[in-house]
PDB file of C-alpha atoms in Angstrom:
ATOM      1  CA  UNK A 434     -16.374  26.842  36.783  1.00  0.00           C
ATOM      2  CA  UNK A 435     -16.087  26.161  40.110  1.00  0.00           C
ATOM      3  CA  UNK A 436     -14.983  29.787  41.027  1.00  0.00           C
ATOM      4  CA  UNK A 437     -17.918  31.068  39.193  1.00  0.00           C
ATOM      5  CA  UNK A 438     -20.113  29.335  41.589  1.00  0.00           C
ATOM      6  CA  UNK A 439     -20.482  25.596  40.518  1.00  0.00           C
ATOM      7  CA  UNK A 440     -20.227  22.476  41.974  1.00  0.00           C
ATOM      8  CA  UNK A 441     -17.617  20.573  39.711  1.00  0.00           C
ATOM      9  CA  UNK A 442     -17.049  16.522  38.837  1.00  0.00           C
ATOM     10  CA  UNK A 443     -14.117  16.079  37.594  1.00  0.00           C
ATOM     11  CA  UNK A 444     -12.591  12.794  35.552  1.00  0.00           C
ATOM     12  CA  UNK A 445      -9.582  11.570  34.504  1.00  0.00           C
ATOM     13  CA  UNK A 446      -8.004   8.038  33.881  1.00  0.00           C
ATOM     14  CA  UNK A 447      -4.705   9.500  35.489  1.00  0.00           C
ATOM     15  CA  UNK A 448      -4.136  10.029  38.953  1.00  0.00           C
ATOM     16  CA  UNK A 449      -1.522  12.244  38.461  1.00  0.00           C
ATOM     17  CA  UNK A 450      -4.296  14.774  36.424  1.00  0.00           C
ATOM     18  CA  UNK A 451      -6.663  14.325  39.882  1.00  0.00           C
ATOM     19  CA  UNK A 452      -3.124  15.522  41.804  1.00  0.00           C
ATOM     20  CA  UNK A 453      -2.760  18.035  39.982  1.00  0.00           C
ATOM     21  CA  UNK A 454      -6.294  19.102  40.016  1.00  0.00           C
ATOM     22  CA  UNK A 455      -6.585  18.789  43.800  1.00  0.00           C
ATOM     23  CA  UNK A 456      -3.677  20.641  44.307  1.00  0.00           C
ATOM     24  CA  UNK A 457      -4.761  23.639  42.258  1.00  0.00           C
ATOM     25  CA  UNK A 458      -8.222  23.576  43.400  1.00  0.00           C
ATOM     26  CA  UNK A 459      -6.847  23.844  47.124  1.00  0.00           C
ATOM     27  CA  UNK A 460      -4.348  26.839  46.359  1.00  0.00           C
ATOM     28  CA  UNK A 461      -7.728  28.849  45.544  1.00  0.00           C
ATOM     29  CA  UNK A 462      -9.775  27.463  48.563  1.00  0.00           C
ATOM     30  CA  UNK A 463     -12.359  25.683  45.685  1.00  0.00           C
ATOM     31  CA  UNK A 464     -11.868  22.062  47.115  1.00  0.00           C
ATOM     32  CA  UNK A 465     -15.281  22.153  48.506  1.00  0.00           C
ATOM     33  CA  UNK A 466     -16.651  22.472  45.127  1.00  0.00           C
ATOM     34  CA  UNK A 467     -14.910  20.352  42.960  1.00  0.00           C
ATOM     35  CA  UNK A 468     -15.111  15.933  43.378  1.00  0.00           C
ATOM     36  CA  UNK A 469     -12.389  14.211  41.779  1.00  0.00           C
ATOM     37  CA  UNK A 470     -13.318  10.640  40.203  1.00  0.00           C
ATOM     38  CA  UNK A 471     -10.545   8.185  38.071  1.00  0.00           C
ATOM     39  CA  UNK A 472     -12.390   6.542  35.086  1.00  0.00           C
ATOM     40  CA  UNK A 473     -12.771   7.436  32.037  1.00  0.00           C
ATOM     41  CA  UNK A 474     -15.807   8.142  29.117  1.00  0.00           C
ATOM     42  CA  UNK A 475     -16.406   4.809  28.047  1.00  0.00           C
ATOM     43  CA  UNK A 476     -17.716   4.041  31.774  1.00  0.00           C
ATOM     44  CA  UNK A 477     -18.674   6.823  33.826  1.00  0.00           C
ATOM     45  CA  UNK A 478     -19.541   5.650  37.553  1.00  0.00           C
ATOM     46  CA  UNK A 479     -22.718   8.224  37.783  1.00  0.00           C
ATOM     47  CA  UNK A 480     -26.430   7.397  38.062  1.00  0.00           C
ATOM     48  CA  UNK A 481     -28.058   8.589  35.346  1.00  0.00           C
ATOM     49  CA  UNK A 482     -29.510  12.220  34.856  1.00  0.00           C
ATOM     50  CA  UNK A 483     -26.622  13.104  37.438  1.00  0.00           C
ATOM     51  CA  UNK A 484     -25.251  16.378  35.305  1.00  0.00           C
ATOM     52  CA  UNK A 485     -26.836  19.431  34.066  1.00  0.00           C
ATOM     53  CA  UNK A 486     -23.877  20.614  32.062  1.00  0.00           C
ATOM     54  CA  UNK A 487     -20.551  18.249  30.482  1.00  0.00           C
ATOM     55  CA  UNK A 488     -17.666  19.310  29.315  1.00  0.00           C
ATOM     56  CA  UNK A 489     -16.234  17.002  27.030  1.00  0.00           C
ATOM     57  CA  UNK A 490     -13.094  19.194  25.660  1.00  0.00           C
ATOM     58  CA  UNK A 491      -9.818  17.351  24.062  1.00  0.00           C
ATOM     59  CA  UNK A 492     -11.722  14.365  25.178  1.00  0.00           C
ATOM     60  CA  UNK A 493     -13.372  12.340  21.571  1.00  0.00           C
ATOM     61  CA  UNK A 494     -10.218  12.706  19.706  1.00  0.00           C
ATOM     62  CA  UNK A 495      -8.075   9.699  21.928  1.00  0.00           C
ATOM     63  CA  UNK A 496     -10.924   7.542  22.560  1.00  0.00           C
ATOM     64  CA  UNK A 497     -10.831   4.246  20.930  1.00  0.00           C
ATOM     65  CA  UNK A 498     -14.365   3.486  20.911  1.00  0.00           C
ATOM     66  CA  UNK A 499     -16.521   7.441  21.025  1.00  0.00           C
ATOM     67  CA  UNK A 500     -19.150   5.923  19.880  1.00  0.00           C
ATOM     68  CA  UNK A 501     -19.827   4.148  23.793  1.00  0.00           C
ATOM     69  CA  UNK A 502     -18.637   7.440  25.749  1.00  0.00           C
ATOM     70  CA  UNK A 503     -21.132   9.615  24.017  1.00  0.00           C
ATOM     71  CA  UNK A 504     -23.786   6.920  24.926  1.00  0.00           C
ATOM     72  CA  UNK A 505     -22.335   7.510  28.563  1.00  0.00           C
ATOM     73  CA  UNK A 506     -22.430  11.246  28.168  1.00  0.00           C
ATOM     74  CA  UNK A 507     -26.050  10.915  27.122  1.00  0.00           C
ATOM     75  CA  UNK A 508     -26.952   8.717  29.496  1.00  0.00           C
ATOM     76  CA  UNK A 509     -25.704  10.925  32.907  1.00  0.00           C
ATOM     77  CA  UNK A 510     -26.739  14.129  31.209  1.00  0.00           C
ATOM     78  CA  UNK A 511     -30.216  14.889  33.289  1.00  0.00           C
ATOM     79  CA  UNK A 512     -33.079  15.752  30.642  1.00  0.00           C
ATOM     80  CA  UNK A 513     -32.037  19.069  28.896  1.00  0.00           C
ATOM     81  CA  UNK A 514     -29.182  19.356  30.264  1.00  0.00           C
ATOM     82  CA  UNK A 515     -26.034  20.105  27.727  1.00  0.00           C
ATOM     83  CA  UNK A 516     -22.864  18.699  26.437  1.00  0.00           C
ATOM     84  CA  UNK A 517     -20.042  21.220  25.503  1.00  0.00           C
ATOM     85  CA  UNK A 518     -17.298  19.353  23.219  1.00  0.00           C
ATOM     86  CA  UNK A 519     -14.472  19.106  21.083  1.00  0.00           C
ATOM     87  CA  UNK A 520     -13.433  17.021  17.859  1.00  0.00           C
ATOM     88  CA  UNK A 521     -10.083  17.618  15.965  1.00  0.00           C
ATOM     89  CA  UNK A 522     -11.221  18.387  12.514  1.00  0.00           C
ATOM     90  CA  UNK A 523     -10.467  16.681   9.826  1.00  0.00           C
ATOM     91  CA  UNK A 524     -10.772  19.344   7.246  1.00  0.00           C
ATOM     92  CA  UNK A 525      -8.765  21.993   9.279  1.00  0.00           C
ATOM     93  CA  UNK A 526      -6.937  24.108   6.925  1.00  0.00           C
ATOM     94  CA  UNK A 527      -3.323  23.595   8.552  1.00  0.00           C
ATOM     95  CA  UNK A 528      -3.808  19.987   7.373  1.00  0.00           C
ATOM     96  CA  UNK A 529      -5.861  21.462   3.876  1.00  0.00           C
ATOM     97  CA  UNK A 530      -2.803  23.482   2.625  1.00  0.00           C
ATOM     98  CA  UNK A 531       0.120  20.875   3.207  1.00  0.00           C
ATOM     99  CA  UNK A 532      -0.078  17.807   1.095  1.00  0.00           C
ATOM    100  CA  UNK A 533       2.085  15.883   3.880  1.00  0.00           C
ATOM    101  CA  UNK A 534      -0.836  16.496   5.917  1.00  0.00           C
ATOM    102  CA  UNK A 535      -3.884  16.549   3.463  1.00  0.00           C
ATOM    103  CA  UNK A 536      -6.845  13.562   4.042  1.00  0.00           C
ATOM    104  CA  UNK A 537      -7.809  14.115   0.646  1.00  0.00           C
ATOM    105  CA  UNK A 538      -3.935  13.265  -0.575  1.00  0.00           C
ATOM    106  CA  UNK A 539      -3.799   9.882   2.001  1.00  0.00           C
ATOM    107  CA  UNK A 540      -4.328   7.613  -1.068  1.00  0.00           C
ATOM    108  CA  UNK A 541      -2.101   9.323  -3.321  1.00  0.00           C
ATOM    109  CA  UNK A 542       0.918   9.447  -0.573  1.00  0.00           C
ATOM    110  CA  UNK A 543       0.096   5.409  -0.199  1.00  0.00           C
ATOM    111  CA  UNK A 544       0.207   4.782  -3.439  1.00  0.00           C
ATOM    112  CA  UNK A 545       3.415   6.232  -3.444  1.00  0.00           C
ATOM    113  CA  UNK A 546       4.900   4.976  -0.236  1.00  0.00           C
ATOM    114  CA  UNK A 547       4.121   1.860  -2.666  1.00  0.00           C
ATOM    115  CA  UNK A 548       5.911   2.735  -5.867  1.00  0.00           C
ATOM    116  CA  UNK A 549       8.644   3.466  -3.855  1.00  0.00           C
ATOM    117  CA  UNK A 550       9.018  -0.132  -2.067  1.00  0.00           C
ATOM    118  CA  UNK A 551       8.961   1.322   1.483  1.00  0.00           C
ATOM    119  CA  UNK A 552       7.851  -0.887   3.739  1.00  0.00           C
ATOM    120  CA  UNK A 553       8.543   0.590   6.433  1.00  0.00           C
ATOM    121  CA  UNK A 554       5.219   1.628   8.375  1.00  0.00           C
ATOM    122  CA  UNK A 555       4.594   4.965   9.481  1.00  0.00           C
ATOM    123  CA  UNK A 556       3.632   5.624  13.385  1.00  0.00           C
ATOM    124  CA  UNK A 557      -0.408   6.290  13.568  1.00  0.00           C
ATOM    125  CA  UNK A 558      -2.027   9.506  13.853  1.00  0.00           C
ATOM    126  CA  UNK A 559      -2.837   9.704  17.751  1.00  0.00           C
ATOM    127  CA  UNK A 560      -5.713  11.939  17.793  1.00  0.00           C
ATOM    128  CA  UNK A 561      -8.681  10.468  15.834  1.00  0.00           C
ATOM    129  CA  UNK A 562     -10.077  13.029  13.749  1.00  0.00           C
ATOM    130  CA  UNK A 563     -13.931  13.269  12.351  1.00  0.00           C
ATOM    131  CA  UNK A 564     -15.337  15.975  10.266  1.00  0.00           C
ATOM    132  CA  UNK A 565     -18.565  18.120  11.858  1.00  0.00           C
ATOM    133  CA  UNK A 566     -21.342  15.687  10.221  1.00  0.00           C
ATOM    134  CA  UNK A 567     -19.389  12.816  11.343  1.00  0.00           C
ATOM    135  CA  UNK A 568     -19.363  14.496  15.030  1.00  0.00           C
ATOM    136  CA  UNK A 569     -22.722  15.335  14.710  1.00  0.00           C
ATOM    137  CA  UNK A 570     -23.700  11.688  13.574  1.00  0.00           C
ATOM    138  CA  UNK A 571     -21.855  10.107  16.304  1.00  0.00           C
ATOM    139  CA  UNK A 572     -23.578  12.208  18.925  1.00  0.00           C
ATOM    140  CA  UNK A 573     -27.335  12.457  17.325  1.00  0.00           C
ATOM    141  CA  UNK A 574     -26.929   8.437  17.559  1.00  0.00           C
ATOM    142  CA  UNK A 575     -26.428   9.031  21.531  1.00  0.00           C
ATOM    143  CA  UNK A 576     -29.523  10.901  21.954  1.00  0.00           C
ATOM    144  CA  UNK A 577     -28.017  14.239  22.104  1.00  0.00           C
ATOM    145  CA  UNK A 578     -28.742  16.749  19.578  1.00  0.00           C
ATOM    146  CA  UNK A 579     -26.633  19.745  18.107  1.00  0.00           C
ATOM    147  CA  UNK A 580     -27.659  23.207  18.332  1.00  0.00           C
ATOM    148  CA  UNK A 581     -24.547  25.167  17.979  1.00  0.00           C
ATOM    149  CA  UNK A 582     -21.339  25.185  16.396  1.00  0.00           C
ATOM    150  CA  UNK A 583     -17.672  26.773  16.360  1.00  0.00           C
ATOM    151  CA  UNK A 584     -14.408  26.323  15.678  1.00  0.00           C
ATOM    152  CA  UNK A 585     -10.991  27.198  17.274  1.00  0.00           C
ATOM    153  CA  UNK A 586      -6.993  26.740  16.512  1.00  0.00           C
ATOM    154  CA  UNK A 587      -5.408  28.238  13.292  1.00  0.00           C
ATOM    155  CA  UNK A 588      -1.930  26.753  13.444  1.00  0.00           C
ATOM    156  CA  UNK A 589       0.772  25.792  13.153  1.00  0.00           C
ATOM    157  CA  UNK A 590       1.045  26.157   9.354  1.00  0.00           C
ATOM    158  CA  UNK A 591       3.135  23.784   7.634  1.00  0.00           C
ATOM    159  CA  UNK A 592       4.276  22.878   4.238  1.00  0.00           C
ATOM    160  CA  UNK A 593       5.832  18.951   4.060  1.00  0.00           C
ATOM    161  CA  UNK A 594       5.387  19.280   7.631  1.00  0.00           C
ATOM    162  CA  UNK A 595       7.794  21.744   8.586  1.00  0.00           C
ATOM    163  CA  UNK A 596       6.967  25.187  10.226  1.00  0.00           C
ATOM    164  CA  UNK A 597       6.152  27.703   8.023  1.00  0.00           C
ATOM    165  CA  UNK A 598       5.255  30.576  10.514  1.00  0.00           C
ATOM    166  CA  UNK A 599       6.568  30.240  13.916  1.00  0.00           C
ATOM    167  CA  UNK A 600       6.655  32.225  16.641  1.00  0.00           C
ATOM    168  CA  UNK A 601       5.125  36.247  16.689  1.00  0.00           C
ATOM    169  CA  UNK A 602       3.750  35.548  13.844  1.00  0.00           C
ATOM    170  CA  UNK A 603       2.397  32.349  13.609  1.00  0.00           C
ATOM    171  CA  UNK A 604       0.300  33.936  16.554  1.00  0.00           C
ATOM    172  CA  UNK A 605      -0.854  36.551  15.206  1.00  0.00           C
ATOM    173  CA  UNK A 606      -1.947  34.723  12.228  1.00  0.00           C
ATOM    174  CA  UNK A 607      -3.676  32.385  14.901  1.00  0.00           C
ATOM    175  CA  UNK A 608      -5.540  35.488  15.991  1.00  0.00           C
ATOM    176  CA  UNK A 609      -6.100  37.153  13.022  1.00  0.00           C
ATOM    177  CA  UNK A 610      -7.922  33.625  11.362  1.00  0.00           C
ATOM    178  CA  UNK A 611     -10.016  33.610  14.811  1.00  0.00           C
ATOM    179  CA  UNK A 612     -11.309  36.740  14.885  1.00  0.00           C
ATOM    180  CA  UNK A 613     -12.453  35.967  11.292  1.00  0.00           C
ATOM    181  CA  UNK A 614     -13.749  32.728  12.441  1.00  0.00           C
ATOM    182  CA  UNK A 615     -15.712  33.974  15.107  1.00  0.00           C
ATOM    183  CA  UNK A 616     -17.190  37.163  12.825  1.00  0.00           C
ATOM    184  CA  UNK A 617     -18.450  34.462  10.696  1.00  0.00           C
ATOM    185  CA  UNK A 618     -16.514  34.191   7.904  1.00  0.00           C
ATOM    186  CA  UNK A 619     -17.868  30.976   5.702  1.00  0.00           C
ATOM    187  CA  UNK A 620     -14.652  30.009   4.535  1.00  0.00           C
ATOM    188  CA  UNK A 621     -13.306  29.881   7.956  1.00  0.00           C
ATOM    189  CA  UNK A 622     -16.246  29.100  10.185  1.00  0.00           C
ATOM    190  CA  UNK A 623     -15.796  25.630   9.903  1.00  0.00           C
ATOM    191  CA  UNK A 624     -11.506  25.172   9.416  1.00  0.00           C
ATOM    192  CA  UNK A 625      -9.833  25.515  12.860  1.00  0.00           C
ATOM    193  CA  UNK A 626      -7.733  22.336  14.397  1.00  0.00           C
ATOM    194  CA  UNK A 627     -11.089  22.082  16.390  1.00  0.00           C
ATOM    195  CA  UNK A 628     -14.638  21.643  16.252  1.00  0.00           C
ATOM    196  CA  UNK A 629     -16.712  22.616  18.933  1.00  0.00           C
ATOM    197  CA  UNK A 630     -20.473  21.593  19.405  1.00  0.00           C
ATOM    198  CA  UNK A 631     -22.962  22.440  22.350  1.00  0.00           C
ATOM    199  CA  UNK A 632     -25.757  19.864  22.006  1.00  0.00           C
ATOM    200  CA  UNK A 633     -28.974  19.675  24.170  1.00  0.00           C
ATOM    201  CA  UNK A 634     -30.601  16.372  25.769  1.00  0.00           C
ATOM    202  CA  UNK A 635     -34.289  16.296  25.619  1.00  0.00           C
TER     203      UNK A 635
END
């Protein structure tokens, strides 16, 4: 963005990220046009209407309370300006086609897990997942309305959560399922690892 011309804010809780940003941004002569700030989406240090455009990518899916940051993101978004961002999707069809990984199997793998005796727990999914209404929902509640959709990220198939397809041609099945995506097939529009949503403030 910023070598296309636009001034850039940049976050990240990690000052290690803002190193690493600062040091790329200088190898291409950019660090005039790009501000580095630490915080994170729950509390963004910025008067409000600052931003005309927000990228929010890889961002929802770790927070522990979305609901606040895309209050934030509303809130520092000037009037019509846009949000651009990303949700891991809970009905993407990696997750769809392996019952290790299936939502609609969770209760039938804890019942299970029951039957069995184990007690021992199993480590959490990281990544919080929602499904495109529930993304929708969370960011209609902010004051931000969706106008456009997508979807992106067609691997890695698994079945009982080892590979299936690795390497040449889990890619090109990657890029095969995306072109298909993006021509607008139904069954796929809507099933990569990602859901992407452009939503307007007015």
């Amino acid at each position: 963005l910023a070598s296309r011309g636009y001034t850039v804010t940049a976050m990240d809780p990690l000052p290690a990220m803002l190193r690493l940003t600062a040091a790329r941004a200088a190898r291409r002569g950019l660090s005039n046009r790009i501000r580095l700030m630490q915080g994170d989406a729950h509390f963004l240090a910025c008067h409000a209407g600052s931003f005309g455009v927000i990228l929010a990518l890889g961002v929802f899916p770790w927070l522990h309370a979305p609901e606040a940051a895309a209050a934030e993101i509303a809130r520092v978004l000037e009037p019509n300006g846009v949000l651009i961002a990303s949700a891991d999707n809970r009905w993407r069809i990696t997750q769809m086609l392996d019952p290790k990984l299936s939502p609609i199997l969770a209760s039938a793998r804890q019942l299970a897990r029951q039957l069995r005796g184990a007690s021992r727990r199993l480590p959490d999914e990281p990544p919080q997942a929602h499904s495109r209404r529930e993304f929708d929902a969370l960011l209609t509640t902010a004051g931000l309305h969706p106008i456009a959709h997508g979807t992106c990220g067609f691997g890695p198939f698994t079945w009982l959560g080892e590979p299936l397809a690795g390497g040449t041609i889990g890619v090109g099945l990657d890029r095969y399922l995306q072109r298909r995506a993006d021509a607008g097939c139904s069954a796929l529009r809507m099933a990569g690892q990602h859901i992407l949503t452009v939503c307007s403030k007015s």
